Short mmCIF file of C-alpha atoms in Angstrom, two decimals:
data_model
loop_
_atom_site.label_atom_id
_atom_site.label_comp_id
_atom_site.label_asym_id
_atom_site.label_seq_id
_atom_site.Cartn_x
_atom_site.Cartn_y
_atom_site.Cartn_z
CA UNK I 76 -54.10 -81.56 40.15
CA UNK I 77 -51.24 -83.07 38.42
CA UNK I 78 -52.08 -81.02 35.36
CA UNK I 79 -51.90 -77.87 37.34
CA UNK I 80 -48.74 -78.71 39.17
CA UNK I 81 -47.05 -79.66 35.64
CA UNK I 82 -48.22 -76.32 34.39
CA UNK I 83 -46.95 -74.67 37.07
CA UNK I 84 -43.20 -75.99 36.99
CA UNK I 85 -43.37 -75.44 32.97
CA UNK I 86 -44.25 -71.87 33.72
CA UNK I 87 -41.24 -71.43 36.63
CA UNK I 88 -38.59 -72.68 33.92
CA UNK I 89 -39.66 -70.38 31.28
CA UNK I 90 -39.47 -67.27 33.62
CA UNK I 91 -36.36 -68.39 34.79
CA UNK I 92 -35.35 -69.41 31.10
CA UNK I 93 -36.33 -65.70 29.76
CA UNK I 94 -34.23 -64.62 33.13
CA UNK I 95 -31.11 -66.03 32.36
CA UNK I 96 -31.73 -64.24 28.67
CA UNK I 97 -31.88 -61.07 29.41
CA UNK I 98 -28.98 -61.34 32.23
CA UNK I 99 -27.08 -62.66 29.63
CA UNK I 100 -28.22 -59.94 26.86
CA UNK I 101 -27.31 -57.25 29.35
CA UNK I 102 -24.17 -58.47 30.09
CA UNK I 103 -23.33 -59.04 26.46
CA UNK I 104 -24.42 -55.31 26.04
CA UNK I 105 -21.31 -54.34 28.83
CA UNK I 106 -18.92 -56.50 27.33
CA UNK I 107 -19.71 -55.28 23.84
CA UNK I 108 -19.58 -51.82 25.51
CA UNK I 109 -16.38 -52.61 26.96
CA UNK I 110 -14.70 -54.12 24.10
CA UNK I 111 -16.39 -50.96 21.69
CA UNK I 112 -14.34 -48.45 24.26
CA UNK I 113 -11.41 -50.75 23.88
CA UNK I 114 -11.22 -51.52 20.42
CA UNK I 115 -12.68 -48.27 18.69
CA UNK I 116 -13.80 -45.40 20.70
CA UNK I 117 -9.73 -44.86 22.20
CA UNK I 118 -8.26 -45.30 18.90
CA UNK I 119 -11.14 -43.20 17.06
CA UNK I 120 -10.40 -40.21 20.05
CA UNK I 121 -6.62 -40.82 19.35
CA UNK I 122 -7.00 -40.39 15.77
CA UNK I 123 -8.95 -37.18 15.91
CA UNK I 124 -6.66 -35.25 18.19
CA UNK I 125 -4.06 -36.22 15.86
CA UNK I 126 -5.75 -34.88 12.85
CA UNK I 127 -7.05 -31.75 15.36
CA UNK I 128 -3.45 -31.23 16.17
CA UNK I 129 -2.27 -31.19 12.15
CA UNK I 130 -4.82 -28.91 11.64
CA UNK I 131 -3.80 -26.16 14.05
CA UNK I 132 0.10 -27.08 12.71
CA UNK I 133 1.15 -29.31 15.38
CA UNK I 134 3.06 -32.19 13.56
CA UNK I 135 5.25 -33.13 16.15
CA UNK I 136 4.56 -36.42 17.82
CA UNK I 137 3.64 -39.55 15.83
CA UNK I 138 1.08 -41.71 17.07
CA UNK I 139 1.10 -44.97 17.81
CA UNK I 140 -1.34 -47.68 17.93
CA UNK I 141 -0.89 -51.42 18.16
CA UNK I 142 -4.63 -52.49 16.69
CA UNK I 143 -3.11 -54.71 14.35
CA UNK I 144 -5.96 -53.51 12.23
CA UNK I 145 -7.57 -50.69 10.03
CA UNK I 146 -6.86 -48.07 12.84
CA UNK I 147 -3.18 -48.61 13.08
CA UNK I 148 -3.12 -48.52 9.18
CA UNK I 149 -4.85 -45.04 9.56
CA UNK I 150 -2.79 -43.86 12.31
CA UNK I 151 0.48 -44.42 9.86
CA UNK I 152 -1.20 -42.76 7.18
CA UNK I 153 -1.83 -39.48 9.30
CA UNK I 154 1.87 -39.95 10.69
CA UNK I 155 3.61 -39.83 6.96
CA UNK I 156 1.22 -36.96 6.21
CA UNK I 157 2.25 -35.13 9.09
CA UNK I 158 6.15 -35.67 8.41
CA UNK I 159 5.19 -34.51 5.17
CA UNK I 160 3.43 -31.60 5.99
CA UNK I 161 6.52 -31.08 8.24
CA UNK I 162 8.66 -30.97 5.72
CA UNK I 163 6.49 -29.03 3.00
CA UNK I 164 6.29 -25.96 6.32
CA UNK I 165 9.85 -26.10 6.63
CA UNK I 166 10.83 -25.18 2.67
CA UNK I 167 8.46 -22.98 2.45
CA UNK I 168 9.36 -21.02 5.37
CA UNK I 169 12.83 -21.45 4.06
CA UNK I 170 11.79 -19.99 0.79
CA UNK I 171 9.82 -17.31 2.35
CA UNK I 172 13.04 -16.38 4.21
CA UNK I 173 15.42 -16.32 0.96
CA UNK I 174 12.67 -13.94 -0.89
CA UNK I 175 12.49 -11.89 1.89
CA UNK I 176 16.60 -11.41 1.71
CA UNK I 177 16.40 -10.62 -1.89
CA UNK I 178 13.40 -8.23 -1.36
CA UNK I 179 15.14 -6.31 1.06
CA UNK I 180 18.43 -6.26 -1.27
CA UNK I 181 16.20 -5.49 -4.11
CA UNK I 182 14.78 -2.56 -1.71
CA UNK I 183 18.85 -1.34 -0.82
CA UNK I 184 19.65 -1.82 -4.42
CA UNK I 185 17.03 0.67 -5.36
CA UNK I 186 17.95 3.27 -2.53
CA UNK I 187 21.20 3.40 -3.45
CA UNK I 188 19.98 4.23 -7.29
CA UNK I 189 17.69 6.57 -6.06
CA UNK I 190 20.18 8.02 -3.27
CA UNK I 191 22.53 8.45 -6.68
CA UNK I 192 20.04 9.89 -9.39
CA UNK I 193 19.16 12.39 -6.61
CA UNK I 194 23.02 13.23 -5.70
CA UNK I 195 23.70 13.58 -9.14
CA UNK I 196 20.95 15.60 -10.07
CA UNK I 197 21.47 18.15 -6.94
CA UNK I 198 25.37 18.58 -8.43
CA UNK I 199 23.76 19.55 -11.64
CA UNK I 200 21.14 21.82 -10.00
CA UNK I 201 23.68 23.02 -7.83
CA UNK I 202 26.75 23.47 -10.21
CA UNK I 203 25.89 26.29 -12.06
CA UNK I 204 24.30 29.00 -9.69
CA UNK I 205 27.99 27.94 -7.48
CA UNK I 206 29.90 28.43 -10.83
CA UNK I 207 28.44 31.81 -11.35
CA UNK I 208 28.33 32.86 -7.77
CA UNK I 209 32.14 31.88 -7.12
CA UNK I 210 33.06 33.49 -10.67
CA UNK I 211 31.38 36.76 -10.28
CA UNK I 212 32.80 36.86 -6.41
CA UNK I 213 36.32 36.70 -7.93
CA UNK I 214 35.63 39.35 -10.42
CA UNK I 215 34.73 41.34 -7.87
CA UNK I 216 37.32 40.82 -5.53
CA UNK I 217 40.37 41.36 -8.39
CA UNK I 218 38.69 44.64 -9.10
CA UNK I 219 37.16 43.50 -12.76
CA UNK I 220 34.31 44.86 -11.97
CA UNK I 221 33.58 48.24 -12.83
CA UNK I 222 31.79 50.21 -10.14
CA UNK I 223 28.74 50.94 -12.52
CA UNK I 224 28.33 47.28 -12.94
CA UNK I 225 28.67 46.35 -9.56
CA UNK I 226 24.62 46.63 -8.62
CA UNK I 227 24.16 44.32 -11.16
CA UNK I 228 26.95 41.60 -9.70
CA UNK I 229 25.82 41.65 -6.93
CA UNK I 230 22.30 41.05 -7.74
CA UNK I 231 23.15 38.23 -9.77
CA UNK I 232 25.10 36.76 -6.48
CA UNK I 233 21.66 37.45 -4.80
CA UNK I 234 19.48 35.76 -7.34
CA UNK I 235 21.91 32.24 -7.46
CA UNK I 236 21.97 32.15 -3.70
CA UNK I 237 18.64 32.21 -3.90
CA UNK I 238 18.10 29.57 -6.64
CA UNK I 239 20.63 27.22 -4.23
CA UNK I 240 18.73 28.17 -1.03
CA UNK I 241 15.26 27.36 -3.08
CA UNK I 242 16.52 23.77 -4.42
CA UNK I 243 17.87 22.95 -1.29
CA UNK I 244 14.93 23.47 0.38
CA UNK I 245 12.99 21.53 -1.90
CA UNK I 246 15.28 18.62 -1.27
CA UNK I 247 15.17 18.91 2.13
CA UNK I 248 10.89 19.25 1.51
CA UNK I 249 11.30 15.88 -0.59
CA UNK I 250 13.70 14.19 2.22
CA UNK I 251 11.11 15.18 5.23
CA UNK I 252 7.89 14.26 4.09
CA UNK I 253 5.59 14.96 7.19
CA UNK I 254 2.46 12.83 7.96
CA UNK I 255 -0.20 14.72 7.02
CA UNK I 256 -2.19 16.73 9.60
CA UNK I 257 -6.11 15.66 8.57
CA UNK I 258 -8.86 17.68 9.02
CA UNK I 259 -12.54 18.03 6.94
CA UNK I 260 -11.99 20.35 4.37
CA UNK I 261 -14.42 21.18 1.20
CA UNK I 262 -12.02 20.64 -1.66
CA UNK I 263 -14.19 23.15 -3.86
CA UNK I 264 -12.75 25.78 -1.79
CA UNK I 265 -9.38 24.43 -2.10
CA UNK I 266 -9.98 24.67 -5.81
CA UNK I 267 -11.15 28.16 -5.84
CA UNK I 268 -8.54 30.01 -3.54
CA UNK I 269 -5.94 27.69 -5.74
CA UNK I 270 -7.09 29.26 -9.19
CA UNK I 271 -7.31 33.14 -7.13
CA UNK I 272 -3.67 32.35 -6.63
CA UNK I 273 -2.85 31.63 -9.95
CA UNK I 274 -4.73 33.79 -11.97
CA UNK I 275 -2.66 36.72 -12.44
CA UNK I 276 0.43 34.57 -13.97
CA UNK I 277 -1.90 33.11 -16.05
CA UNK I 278 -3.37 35.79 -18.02
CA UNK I 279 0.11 36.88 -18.26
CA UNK I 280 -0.35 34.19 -21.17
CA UNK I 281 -3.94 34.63 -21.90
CA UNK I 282 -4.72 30.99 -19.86
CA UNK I 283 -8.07 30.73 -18.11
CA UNK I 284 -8.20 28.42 -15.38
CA UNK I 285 -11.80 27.02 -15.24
CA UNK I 286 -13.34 24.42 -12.38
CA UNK I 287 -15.57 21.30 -12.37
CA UNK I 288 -16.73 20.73 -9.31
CA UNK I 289 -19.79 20.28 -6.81
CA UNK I 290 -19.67 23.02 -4.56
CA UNK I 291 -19.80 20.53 -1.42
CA UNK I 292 -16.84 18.58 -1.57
CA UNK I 293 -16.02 17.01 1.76
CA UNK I 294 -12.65 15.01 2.59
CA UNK I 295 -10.38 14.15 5.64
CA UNK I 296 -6.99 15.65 4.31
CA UNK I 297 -4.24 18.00 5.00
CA UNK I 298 -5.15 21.04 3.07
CA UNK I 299 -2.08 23.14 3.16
CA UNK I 300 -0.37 19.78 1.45
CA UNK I 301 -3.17 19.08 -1.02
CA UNK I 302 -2.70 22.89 -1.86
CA UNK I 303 0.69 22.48 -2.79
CA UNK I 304 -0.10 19.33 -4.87
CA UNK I 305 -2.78 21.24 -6.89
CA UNK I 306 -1.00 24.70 -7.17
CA UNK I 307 2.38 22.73 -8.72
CA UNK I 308 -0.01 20.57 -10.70
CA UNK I 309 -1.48 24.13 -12.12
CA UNK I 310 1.97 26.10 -12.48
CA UNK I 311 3.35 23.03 -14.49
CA UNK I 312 0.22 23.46 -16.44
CA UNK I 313 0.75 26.86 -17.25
CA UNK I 314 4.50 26.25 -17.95
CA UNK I 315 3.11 23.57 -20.48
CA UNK I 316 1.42 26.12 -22.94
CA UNK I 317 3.00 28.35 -25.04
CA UNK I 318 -0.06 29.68 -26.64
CA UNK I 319 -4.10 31.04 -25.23
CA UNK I 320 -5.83 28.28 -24.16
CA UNK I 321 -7.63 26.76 -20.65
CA UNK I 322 -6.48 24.65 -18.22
CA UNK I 323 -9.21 22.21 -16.24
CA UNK I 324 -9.85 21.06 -12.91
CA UNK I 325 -12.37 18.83 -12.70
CA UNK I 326 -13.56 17.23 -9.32
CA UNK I 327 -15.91 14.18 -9.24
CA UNK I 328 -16.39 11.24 -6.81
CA UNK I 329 -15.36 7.92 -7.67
CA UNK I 330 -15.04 4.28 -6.52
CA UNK I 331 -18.90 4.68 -5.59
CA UNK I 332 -18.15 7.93 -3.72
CA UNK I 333 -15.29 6.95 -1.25
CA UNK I 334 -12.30 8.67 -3.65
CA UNK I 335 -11.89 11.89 -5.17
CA UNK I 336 -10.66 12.22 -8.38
CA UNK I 337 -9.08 15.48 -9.22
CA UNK I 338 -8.08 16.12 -12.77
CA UNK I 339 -6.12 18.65 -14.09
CA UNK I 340 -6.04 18.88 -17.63
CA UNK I 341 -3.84 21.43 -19.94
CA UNK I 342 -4.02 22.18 -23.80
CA UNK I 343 0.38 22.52 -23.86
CA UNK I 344 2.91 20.36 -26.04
CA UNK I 345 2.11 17.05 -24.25
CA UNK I 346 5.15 14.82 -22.55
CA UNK I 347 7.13 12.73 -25.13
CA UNK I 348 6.16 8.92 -24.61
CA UNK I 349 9.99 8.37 -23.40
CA UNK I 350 9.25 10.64 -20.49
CA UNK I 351 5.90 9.51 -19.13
CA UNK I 352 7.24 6.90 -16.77
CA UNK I 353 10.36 9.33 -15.58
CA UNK I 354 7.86 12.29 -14.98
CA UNK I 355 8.00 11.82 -10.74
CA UNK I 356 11.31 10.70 -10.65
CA UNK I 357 13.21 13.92 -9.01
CA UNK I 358 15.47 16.36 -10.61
CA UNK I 359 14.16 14.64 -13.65
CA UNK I 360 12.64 18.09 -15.93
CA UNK I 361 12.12 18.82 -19.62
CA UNK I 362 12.54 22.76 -18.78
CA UNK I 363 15.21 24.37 -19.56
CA UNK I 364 18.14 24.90 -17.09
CA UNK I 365 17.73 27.35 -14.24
CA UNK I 366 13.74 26.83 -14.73
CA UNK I 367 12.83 23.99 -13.07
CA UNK I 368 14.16 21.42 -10.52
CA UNK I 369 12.21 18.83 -11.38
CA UNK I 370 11.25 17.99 -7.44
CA UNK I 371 7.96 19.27 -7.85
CA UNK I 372 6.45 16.26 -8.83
CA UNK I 373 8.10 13.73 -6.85
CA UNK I 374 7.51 15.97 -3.85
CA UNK I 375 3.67 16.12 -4.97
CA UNK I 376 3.30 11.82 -5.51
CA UNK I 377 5.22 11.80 -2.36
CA UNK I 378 2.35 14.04 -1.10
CA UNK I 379 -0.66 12.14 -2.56
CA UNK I 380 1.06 8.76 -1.58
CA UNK I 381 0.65 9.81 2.34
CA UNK I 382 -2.69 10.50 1.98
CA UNK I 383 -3.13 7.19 0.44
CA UNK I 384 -3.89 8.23 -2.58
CA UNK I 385 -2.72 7.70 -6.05
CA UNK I 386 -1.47 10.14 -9.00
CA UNK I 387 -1.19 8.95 -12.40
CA UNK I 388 0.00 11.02 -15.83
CA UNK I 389 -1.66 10.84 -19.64
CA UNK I 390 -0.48 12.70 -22.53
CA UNK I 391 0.45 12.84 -26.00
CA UNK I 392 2.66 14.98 -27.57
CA UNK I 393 1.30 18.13 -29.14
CA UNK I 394 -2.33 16.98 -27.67
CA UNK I 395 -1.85 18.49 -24.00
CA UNK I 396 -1.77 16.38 -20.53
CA UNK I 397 -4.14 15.13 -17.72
CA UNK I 398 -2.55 14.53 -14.16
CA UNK I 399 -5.14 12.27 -12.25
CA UNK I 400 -5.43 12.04 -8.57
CA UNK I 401 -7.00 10.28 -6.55
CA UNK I 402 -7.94 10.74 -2.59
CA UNK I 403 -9.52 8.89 -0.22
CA UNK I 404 -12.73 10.65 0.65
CA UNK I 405 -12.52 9.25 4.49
CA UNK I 406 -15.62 8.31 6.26
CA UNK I 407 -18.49 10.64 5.27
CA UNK I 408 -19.32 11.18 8.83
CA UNK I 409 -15.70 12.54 9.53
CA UNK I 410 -15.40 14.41 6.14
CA UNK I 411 -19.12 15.62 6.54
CA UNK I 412 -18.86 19.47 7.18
#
């Protein structure tokens, strides 16, 4: 009986033994828990926010931890990283905001050359037919004239006015460059009614005008302003030659189908190598005086450049040129006819 009651009472201290264990594991657990929340977790949190807050561009408000350890060492490595960072934003917006100044008096700098180039040029343009006009007026007027002449000064009055009325219109067509009014149109067609147009003033010098080009040619444009970009392509192509010869148009797709490219190709005396990058600039011609303006081409890039498009120039002299344009085809299911 002794034996028993011995065994008992060992038994009743080693539950309460294994008990007081795993009270004091738990608590240990909560403590650890406690200090853990304490110690890391609100300095870990802390940390990222700060680092979430750089990220978005936030540097403003250091953080501060008193861990006297690791985490406080970290918290004033993010701090000079954020005045850094701080600092680095503020040049560069500072140099973003000098370039843009420059750009924009880079931009006036180049109006005013181009406001001047075109003034100049429309005094030149304009000069003569005035000179002529004003000179035969006064002839006229202080009876130099004889009266069999007179038909003739007066239709040489006509014809200047006329010349000043055209250039000024074409100045005034460079100056007002309308959006252009899109619809689907088959360029093929453009092509043809372009070359029916042209035809008779080109076997005036034995030119054919031939055409390269699917008969389906679907694009999103304004055609009544693509017209006028092809016919002054064509009559500057026929100007070109002084001899029998043909003049191209070829239409193909590129940039896997979502361009057009529209070539127009001559067999004439080529452009001098000096002249190729002065071709669109306006009032700038090789023709003669009283032939050409020299708008027709800047009013044409101007033309192609609204449609988003892009027009580019080869030649060599004595080997003919190649004006290349390209147009955005739009989406096939709004060009799709």
């Amino acid at each position: 009986q002794l034996a028993v009651r011995r065994s008992e009472l060992i038994a009743w201290h080693a539950e309460r033994a294994l008990t007081t264990a795993v009270a004091l594991l738990v608590i240990a657990g909560l403590c650890g828990s406690l200090l853990g929340l304490r110690w890391v977790a609100r300095p870990v949190q802390k940390l990222a926010e700060k680092a979430s807050r750089m990220g978005k561009g936030d540097f403003e408000g250091p953080l501060a931890l008193d861990t006297k350890d690791e985490f406080e060492l970290l918290a004033d490595t993010l701090n000079e990283a954020s005045r850094e960072l701080a600092a680095a934003r503020e040049r560069l917006e500072s140099e973003t905001r000098a370039r843009l100044d420059a750009l924009d008096q880079v931009r006036r700098a180049d109006r005013l050359v181009s406001v001047g180039r075109i003034a100049a040029g429309l005094a030149h343009e304009l000069g003569t037919p005035i000179h002529v006009v004003s000179e035969r007026a006064k002839m006229a007027r202080q009876g130099e004239v004889e009266p069999a002449d007179m038909p003739r000064t007066l239709d040489i009055i006509i014809e200047q006015t006329a010349r000043i009325a055209g250039t000024i219109r074409q100045v005034l067509d460079l100056a007002r460059q309308q959006p252009p009014n899109r619809s689907t149109v088959n360029l093929r067609l453009l092509l043809d009614s372009t070359r029916e147009l042209l035809t008779p003033l080109a076997q005036k010098k034995a030119i054919q005008i031939e055409i390269e080009a699917p008969e389906h040619a679907p694009a999103l444009l304004d055609a009544s302003q693509i017209r006028q970009v092809v016919m002054n392509l064509v009559m500057n192509a026929i100007h070109a030659m002084d001899r029998p010869g043909t003049i191209l148009l070829a239409l193909r797709e590129a940039d896997g189908g979502r361009t057009w490219l529209l070539e127009v190709q001559d067999q004439g005396s080529g452009i001098a190598p000096e002249n190729l990058s002065r071709i669109f600039e306006p009032f700038f011609t090789t023709k003669p005086v009283g032939e050409g303006t020299g708008l027709g081409l800047s009013i044409a890039a101007g033309i192609v450049q609204e449609h988003g498009g892009t027009i580019q120039v080869s030649s060599e002299p004595g080997q003919g040129s190649k004006f290349s344009v390209r147009l955005p085809r739009g989406s096939r299911e709004e060009a799709a006819t």
